[in-house]
Coordinates of C-alpha atoms and ligand atoms in Angstrom, one line a residue:
X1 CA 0.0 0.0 0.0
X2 CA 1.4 3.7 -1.1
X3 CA 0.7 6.3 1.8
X4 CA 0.6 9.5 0.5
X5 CA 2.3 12.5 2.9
X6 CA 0.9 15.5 2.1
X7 CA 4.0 18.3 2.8
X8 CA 3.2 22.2 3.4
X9 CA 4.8 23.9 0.4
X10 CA 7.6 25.6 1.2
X11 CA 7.4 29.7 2.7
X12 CA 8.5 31.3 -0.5
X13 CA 11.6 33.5 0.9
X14 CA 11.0 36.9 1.3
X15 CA 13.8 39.4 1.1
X16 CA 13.6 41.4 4.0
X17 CA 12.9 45.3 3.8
X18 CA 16.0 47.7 3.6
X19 CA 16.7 51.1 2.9
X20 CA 19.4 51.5 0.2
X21 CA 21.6 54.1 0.9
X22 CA 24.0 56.0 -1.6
X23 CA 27.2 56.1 -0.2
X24 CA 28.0 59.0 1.3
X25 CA 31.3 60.1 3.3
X26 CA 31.4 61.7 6.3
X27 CA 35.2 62.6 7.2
X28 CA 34.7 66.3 8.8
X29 CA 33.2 67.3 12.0
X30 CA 32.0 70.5 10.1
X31 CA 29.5 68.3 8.9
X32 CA 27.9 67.4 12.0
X33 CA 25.9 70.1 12.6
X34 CA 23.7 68.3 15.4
X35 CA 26.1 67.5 17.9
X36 CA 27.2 70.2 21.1
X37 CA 30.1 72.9 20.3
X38 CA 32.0 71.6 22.9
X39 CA 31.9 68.1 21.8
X40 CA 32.6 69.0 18.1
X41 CA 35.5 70.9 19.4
X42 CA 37.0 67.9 20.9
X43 CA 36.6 65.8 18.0
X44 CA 38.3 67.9 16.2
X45 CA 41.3 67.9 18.2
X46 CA 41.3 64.7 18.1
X47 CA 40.6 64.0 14.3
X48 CA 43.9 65.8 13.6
X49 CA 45.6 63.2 14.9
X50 CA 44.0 60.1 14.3
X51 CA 42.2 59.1 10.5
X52 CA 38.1 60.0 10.9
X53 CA 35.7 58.8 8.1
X54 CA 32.5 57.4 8.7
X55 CA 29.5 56.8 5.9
X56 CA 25.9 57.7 6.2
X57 CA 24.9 54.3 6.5
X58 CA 26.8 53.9 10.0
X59 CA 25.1 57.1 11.0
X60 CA 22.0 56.5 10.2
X61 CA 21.1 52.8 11.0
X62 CA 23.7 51.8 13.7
X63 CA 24.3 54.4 16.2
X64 CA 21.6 55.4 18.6
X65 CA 21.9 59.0 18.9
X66 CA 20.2 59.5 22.0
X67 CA 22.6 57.3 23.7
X68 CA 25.6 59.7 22.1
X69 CA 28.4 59.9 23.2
X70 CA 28.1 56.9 25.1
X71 CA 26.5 54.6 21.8
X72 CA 28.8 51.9 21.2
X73 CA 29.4 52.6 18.0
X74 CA 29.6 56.2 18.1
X75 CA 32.3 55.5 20.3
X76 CA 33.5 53.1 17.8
X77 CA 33.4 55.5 14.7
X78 CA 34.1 59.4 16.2
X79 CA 37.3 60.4 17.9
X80 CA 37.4 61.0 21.3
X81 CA 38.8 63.1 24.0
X82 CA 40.1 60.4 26.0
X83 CA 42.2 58.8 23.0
X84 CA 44.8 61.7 23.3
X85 CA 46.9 61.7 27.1
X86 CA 46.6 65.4 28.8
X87 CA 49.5 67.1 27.4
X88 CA 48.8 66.0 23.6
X89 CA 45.4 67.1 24.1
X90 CA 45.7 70.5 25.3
X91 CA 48.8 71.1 22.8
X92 CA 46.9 70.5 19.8
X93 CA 44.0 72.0 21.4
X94 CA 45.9 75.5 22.1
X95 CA 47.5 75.2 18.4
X96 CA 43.2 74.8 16.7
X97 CA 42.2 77.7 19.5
X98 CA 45.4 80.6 18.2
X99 CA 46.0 81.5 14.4
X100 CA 47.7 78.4 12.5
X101 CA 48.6 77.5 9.7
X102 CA 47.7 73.6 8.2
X103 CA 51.3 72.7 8.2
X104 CA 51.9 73.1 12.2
X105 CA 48.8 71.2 12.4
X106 CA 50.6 68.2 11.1
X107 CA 54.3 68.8 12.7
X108 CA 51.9 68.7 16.0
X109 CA 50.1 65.4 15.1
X110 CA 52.8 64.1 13.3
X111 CA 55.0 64.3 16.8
X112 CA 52.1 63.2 18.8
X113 CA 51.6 60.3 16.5
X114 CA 54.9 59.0 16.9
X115 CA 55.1 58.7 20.8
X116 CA 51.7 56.1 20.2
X117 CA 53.9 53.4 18.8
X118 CA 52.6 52.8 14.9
X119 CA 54.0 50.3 13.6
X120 CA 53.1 47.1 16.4
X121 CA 54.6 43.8 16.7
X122 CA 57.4 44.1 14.6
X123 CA 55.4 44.0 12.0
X124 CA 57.6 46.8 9.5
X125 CA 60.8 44.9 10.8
X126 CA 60.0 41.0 10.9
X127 CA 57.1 39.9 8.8
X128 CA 57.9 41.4 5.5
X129 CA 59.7 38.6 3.5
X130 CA 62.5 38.7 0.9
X131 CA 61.8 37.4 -2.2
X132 CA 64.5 37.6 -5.6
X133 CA 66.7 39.3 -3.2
X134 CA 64.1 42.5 -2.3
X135 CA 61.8 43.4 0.0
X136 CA 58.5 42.2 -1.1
X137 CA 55.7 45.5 0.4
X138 CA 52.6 44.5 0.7
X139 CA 52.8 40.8 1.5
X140 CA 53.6 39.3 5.6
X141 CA 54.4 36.1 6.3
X142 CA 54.6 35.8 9.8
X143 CA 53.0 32.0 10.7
X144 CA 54.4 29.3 8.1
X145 CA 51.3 28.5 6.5
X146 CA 49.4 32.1 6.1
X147 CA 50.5 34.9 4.0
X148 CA 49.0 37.9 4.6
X149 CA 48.3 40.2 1.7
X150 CA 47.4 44.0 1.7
X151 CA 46.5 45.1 -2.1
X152 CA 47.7 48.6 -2.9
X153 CA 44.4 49.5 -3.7
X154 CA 42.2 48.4 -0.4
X155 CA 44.5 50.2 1.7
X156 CA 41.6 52.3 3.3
X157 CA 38.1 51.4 5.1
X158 CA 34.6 52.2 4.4
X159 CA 34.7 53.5 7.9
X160 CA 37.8 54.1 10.4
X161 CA 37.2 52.2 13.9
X162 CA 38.6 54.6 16.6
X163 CA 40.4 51.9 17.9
X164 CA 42.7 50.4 14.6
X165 CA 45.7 49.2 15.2
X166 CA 46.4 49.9 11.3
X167 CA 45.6 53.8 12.2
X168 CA 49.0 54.6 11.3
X169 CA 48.5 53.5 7.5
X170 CA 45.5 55.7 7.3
X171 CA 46.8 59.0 8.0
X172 CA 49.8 61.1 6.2
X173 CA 50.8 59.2 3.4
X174 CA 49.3 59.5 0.0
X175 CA 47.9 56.2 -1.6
X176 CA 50.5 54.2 -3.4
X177 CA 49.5 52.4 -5.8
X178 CA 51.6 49.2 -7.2
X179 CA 49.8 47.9 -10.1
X180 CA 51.9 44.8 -10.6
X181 CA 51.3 43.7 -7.0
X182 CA 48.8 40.7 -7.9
X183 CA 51.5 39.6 -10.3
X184 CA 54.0 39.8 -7.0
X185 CA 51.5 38.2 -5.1
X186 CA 50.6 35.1 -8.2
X187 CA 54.5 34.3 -8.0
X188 CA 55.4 35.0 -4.6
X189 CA 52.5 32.0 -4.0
X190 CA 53.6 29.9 -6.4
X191 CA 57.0 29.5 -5.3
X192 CA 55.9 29.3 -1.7
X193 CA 54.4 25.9 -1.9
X194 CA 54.2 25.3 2.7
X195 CA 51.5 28.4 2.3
X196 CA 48.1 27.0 2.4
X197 CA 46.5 30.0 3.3
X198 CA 46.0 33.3 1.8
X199 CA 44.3 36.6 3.9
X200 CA 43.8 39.3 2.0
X201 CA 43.4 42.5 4.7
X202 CA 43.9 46.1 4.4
X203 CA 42.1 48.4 5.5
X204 CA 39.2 46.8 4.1
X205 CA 39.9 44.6 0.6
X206 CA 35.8 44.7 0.3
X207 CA 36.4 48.9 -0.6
X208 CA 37.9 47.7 -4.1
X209 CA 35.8 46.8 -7.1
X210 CA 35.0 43.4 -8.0
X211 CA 37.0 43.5 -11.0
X212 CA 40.2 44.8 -9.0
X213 CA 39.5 42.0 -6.6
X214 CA 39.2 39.3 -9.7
X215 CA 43.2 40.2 -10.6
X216 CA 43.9 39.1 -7.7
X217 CA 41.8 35.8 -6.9
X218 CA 40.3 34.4 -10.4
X219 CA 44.0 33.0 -10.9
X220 CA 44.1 30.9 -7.7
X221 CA 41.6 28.7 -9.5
X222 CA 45.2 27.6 -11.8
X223 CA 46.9 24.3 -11.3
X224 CA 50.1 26.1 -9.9
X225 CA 48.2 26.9 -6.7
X226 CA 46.5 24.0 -5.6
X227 CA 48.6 24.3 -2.6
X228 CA 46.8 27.5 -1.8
X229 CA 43.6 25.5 0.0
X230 CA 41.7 28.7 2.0
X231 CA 41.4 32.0 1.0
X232 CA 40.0 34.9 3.7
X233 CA 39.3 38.0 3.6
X234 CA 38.8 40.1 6.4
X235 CA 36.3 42.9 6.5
X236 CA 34.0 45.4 8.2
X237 CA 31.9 45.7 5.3
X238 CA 29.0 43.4 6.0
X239 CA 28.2 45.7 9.2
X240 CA 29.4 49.2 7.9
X241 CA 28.6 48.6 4.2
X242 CA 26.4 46.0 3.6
X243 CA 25.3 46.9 0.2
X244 CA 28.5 45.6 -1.2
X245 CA 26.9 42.8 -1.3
X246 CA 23.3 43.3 -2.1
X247 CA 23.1 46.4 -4.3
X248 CA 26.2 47.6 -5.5
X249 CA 26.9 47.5 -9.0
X250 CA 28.9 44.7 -9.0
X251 CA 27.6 42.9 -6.0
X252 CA 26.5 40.3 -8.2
X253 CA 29.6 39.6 -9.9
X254 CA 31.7 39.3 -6.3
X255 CA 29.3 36.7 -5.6
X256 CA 29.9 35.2 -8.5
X257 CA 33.7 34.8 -7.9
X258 CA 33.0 34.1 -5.1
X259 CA 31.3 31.1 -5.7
X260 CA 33.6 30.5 -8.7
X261 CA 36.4 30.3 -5.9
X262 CA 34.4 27.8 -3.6
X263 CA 33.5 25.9 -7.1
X264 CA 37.0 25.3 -7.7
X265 CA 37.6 23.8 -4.2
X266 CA 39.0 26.6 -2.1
X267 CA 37.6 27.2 1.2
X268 CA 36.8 30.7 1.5
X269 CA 36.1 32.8 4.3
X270 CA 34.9 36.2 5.2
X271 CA 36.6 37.3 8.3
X272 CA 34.2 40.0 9.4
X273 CA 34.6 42.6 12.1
X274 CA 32.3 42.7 14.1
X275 CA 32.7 44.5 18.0
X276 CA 29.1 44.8 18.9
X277 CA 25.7 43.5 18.6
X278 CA 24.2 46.4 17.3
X279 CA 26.0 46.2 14.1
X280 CA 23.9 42.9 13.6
X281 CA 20.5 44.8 13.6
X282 CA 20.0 45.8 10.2
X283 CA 18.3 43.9 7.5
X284 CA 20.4 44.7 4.9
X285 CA 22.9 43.3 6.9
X286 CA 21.0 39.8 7.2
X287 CA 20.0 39.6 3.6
X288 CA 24.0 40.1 3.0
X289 CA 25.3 36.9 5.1
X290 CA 22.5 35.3 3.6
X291 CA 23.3 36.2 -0.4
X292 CA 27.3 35.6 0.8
X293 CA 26.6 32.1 2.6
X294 CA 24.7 30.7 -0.7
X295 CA 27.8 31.2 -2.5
X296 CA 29.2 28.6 -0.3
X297 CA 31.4 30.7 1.4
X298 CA 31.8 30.8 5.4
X299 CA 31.7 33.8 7.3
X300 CA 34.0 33.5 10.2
X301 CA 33.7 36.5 12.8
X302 CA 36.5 38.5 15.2
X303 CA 36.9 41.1 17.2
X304 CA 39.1 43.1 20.2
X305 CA 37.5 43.6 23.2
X306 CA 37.7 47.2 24.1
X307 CA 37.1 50.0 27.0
X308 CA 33.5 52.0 25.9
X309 CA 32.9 49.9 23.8
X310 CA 32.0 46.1 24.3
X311 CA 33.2 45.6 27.8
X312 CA 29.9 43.0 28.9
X313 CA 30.2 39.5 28.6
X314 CA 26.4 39.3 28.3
X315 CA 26.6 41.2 25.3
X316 CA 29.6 39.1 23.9
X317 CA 27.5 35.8 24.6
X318 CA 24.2 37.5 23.1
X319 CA 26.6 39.0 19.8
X320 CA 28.3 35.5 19.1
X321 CA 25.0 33.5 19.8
X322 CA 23.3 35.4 17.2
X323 CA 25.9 35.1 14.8
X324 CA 25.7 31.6 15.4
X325 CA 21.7 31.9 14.7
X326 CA 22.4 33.6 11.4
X327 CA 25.2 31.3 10.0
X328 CA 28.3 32.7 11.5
X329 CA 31.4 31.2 12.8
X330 CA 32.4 32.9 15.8
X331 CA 36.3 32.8 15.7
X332 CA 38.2 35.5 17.8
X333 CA 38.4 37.6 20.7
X334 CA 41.3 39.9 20.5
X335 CA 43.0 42.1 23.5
X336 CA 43.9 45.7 21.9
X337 CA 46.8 46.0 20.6
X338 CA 49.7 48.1 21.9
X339 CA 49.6 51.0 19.8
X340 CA 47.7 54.6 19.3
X341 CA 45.0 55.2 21.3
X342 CA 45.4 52.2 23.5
X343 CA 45.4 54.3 26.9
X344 CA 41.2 54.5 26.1
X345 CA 40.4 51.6 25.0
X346 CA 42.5 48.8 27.1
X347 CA 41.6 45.8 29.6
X348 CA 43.4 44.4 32.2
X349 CA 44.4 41.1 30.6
X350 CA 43.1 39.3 34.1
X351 CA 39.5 41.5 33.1
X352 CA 39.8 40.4 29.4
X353 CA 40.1 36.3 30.8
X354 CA 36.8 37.4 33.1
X355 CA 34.9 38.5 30.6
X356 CA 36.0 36.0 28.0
X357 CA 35.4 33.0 29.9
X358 CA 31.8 34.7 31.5
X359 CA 30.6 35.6 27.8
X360 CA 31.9 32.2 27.1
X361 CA 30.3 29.8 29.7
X362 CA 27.0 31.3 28.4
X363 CA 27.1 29.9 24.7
X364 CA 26.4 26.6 24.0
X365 CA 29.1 24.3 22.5
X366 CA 28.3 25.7 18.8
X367 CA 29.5 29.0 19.4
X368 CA 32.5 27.6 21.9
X369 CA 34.1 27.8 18.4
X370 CA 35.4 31.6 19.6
X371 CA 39.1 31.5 20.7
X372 CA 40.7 34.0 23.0
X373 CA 41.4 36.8 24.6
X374 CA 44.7 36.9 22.4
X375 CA 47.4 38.9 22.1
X376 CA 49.1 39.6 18.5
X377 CA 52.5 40.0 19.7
X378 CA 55.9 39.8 18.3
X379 CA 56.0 36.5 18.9
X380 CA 52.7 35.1 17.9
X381 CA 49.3 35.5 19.3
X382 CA 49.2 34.8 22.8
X383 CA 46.2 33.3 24.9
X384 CA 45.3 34.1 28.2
X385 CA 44.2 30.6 29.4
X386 CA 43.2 31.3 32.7
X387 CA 44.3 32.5 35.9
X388 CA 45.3 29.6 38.6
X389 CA 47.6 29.5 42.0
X390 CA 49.9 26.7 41.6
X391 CA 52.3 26.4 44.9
X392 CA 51.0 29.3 46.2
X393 CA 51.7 31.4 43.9
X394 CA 49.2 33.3 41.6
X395 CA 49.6 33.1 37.8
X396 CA 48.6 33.9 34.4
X397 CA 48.3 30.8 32.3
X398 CA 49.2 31.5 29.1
X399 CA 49.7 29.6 25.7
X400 CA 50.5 30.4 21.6
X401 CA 47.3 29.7 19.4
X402 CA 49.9 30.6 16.3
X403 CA 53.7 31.1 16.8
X404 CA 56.5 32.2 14.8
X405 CA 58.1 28.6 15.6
X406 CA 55.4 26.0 15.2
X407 CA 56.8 24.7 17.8
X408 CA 56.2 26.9 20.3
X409 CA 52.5 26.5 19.9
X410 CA 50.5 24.9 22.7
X411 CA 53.0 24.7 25.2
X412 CA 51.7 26.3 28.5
X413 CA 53.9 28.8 30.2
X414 CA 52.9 30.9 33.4
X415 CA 53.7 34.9 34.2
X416 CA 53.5 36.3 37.4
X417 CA 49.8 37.6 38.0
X418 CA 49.7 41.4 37.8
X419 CA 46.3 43.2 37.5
X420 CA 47.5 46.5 35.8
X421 CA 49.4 43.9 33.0
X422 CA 47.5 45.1 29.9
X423 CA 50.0 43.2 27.1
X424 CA 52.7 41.3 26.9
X425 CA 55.2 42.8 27.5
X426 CA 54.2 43.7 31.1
X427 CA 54.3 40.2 32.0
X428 CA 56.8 38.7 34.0
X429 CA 58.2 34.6 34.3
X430 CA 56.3 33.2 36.9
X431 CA 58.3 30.8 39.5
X432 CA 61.4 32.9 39.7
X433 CA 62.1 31.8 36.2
X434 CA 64.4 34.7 34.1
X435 CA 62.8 34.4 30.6
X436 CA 59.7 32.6 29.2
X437 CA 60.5 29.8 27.2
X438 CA 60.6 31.8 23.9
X439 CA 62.2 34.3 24.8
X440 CA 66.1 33.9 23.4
X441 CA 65.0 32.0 20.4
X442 CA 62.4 34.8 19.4
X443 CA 65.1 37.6 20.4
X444 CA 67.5 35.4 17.9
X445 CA 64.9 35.7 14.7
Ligands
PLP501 C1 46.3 36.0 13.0 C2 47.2 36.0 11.9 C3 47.2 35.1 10.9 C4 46.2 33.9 10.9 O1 46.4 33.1 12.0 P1 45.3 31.9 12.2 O2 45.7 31.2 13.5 O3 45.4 31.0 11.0 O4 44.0 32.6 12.4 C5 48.2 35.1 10.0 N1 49.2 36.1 10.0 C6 49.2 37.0 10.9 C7 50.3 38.0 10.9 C8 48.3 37.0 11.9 O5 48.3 38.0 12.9
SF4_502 S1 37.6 48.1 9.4 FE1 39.3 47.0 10.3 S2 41.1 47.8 9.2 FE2 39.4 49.3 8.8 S3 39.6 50.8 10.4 FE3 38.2 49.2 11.2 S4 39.5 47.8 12.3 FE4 40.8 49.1 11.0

C-alpha cells in the first residue's frame, strides 16, 4: 500500500525590507551640525591626529543618537577626547584655538603620532619577506602557513574604527599604488608551496571593485596553486557597508567569484569585524550573510574587546550567539593591541580572561568555536588561558594559538599575575624563572 504525505509547500523567501543608501562620506566634524560645540571641538582635536571617516549608513542605522556619546558605535566611529593623554590634548588644542597654519597642524600630530607606537609587533621589521633578493611590500608572512596580503588598492576602510591598530597606514601618506602587486602576489604563491592560506586585509579589501579583486583571486583557481587551499578576507563591510553585497553595482559579480572560488575547491572565508551586537540589527545586513553564505562561502567572525565599547560578557555571549543563529562562525576575541589610542580603549588582561570566559560559559558548545582573549604580539598571538595558584603562587596561564616557531605552539607557560598587566610585554616569568621559554630563540629571529 502507497501512503501519500501531504508536505506544506515551502514559505517562498521573502527578502527582507531595507533602505538603500547611496554612499555617502562623512570625514569632517563640520558636517555634524547636530552634535554640542563643545563636543565638536574635541573631535576635532582629536581628528587631527587620528584618521576620521564614517559613511551615512553607520550614521543613520547603527548608532543610537540619543545614547551619544556613550553609543557603542559612536564610540566606535568618532574620535574622542580620551584617546589623546593630557599634554597632547591641550597642545593641539591651544594650536586649533590661536592662528595656524595647516602645516603646524601636522608637525603637531605628526610628533604626537609617533610617541603612540605605529608600527606594532614588529610587523615593518619582521614579517615582511624577501623574495628575488628585495623586499617584497605588501605581502607578511609571519605563521608558516598564512600569507598575509594588503592590495595597494584596499588600503583604506569604508569606515575608520577609533580603535585600529592599522591607524598609522591611514593617515599622512598618499595612496600608493603598485599595479603589478597581484603579479607579485601570483609568483610570490607559487613559489611558496608550505603556504596553504592566503588573507587578504587592508584596510578593508571589500572597498575595491570586484573586477580589482578578480586580478587578484580568479588566478588561484590555476593548477600552480592548488597548494593554496583557503582563502579569507577580512572585512568590516558586512556591518558598515552591507550593500556591497546586495546592491552595488557589482555585488553580483563578487558573488559570483565568489562562488567560482568555492566551485574550484578553495575554502573561503569572510573574516568580518564585528565589536558589537548592534551592528547585527540591520536587514540589509542579514539579507548580506544570507546572499554571501549561498555562495558557499563561510563567514567567520573576530573582534578586540575594548574599553567604551563592548566591555559585557552578556553582550559578547548574546553577539556571538546570534551570529551563530544567522550562519556565522564565531572565531576571535582579540586584547587591543599596543599601539595609538590604547590608553582609552584597554583591559586588564586578568578583566579580558573574566569577561571571556563569562561571555563564554554562556554559549552553547556551537558557538564555543570563539578562541581567546589573544594577544598579536611579536611572537605570535598569545592566549590568556586562565588564571590559577599553583604552589601558592598566583599566575597567568598563558599559551601560543599561532607562533613564529610552530613549535612553540601549545605549550603552557605561566607569568607572574599582575592586575595592571594590559600586554605582553608587562608580564613577567612566573616561579622565579628569568625568561619565558621563547624568549632567546624569538630575540635570535
Ligand atoms: C592571525 C594572523 C594570521 C592567521 O592566524 P590563524 O591562526 O590562522 O587565524 C596570519 N598572519 C598574521 C600576521 C596574523 O596575525
Ligand atoms: S575596518 Fe578593520 S582595518 Fe578598517 S579601520 Fe576598522 S579595524 Fe581598522
Amino acid at each position: 500500500m502507497q501512503q501519500t504525505v501531504h508536505l506544506q509547500p515551502a514559505q517562498a523567501y521573502q527578502a527582507p525590507r531595507y533602505k538603500v543608501y547611496q554612499h555617502r562620506q562623512i570625514d569632517k566634524i563640520e558636517q555634524l551640525d547636530k552634535l554640542p560645540e563643545h563636543l565638536r571641538f574635541e573631535m576635532k582635536v582629536v581628528a587631527n591626529v587620528f584618521p576620521f571617516r564614517v559613511n551615512n549608513f553607520v550614521i543613520e542605522e547603527l548608532i543610537d543618537w540619543h545614547k551619544v556619546p556613550d553609543d557603542p558605535i559612536f564610540q566606535l566611529t568618532f574620535p574622542q577626547r580620551g584617546m589623546l593623554d593630557d599634554e597632547s590634548y591641550e597642545q593641539m588644542a591651544a594650536l586649533l584655538k590661536r592662528s595656524h597654519t595647516q602645516d603646524e597642524v601636522i608637525e603637531l600630530a605628526n610628533h604626537i603620532r609617533h610617541k603612540l607606537n605605529p608600527h606594532p609587533a614588529g610587523q615593518m621589521e619582521k614579517n615582511v619577506p624577501q623574495f628575488q633578493g628585495k623586499r617584497v611590500e605588501g605581502i607578511q608572512h609571519k605563521y608558516k602557513e598564512t600569507v598575509l596580503f594588503f592590495p595597494s588598492q584596499g588600503q583604506y576602510c569604508h569606515a575608520y574604527c577609533t580603535f585600529c591598530f592599522r591607524w598609522a597606514q591611514f593617515v599622512g601618506k598618499a595612496t600608493r599604488f603598485n599595479n603589478n602587486d597581484a603579479e607579485l602576489l601570483h609568483s610570490y604563491l607559487s613559489t611558496n608551496k608550505d603556504v596553504t592560506d592566503l588573507l587578504m586585509t587592508g584596510g578593508d579589501p571589500m572597498v575595491m571593485r570586484t573586477v580589482k579583486l578578480r586580478k587578484y583571486l580568479e588566478a588561484l583557481k590555476e593548477v600552480r596553486f592548488d597548494h593554496i587551499k583557503t582563502i579569507r578576507i577580512g572585512t568590516k563591510s558586512l556591518t558598515f557597508w552591507p550593500f556591497r553585497y546586495v546592491t552595488d553595482p557589482d555585488a553580483k559579480d563578487l558573488l559570483a567569484l565568489l562562488k567560482e572560488l568555492v566551485d574550484a575547491g578553495k575554502h573561503v572565508s569572510i573574516m568580518a569585524h564585528i565589536n558589537h551586537k548592534q551592528e547585527l540589527r540591520s536587514e540589509i545586513t542579514k539579507e548580506a550573510i544570507r546572499l554571501l553564505r549561498k555562495t558557499g562561502v563561510q563567514i567567520r567572525t573576530q573582534a578586540p574587546l575594548l574599553n567604551h565599547i563592548n566591555v559585557d560578557a552578556n553582550m559578547w555571549s548574546q553577539m556571538w550567539q546570534e551570529q551563530t543563529q544567522l550562519g556565522m562562525v564565531p572565531y576571535y576575541m582579540f586584547i587591543e593591541r599596543d599601539t595609538g589610542a590604547k590608553r582609552y580603549f584597554e583591559i586588564p588582561l586578568y578583566k579580558t580572561w573574566e569577561i571571556f570566559r563569562d561571555a563564554y560559559k554562556n554559549v552553547s558548545g556551537v558557538s564555543r568555536t570563539v578562541r581567546g582573549p589573544s594577544m598579536s604580539a611579536g611572537p605570535g598571538k598569545v592566549e590568556i588561558s586562565g588564571v590559577a595558584t599553583i604552589h601558592g603562587e598566583k599566575v597567568f596561564v598563558l599559551r601560543f594559538i599561532q607562533a613564529r616557531n610552530p613549535d612553540w605552539v601549545q605549550q603552557p607557560f605561566f607569568a607572574k599575575y599582575d592586575e595592571k598587566a594590559t600586554w605582553l610585554s608587562d608580564l613577567q616569568p612566573a616561579f622565579g624563572e628569568k625568561k619565558f621559554f621563547w624568549e632567546d630563540e624569538y630575540n635570535s629571529m
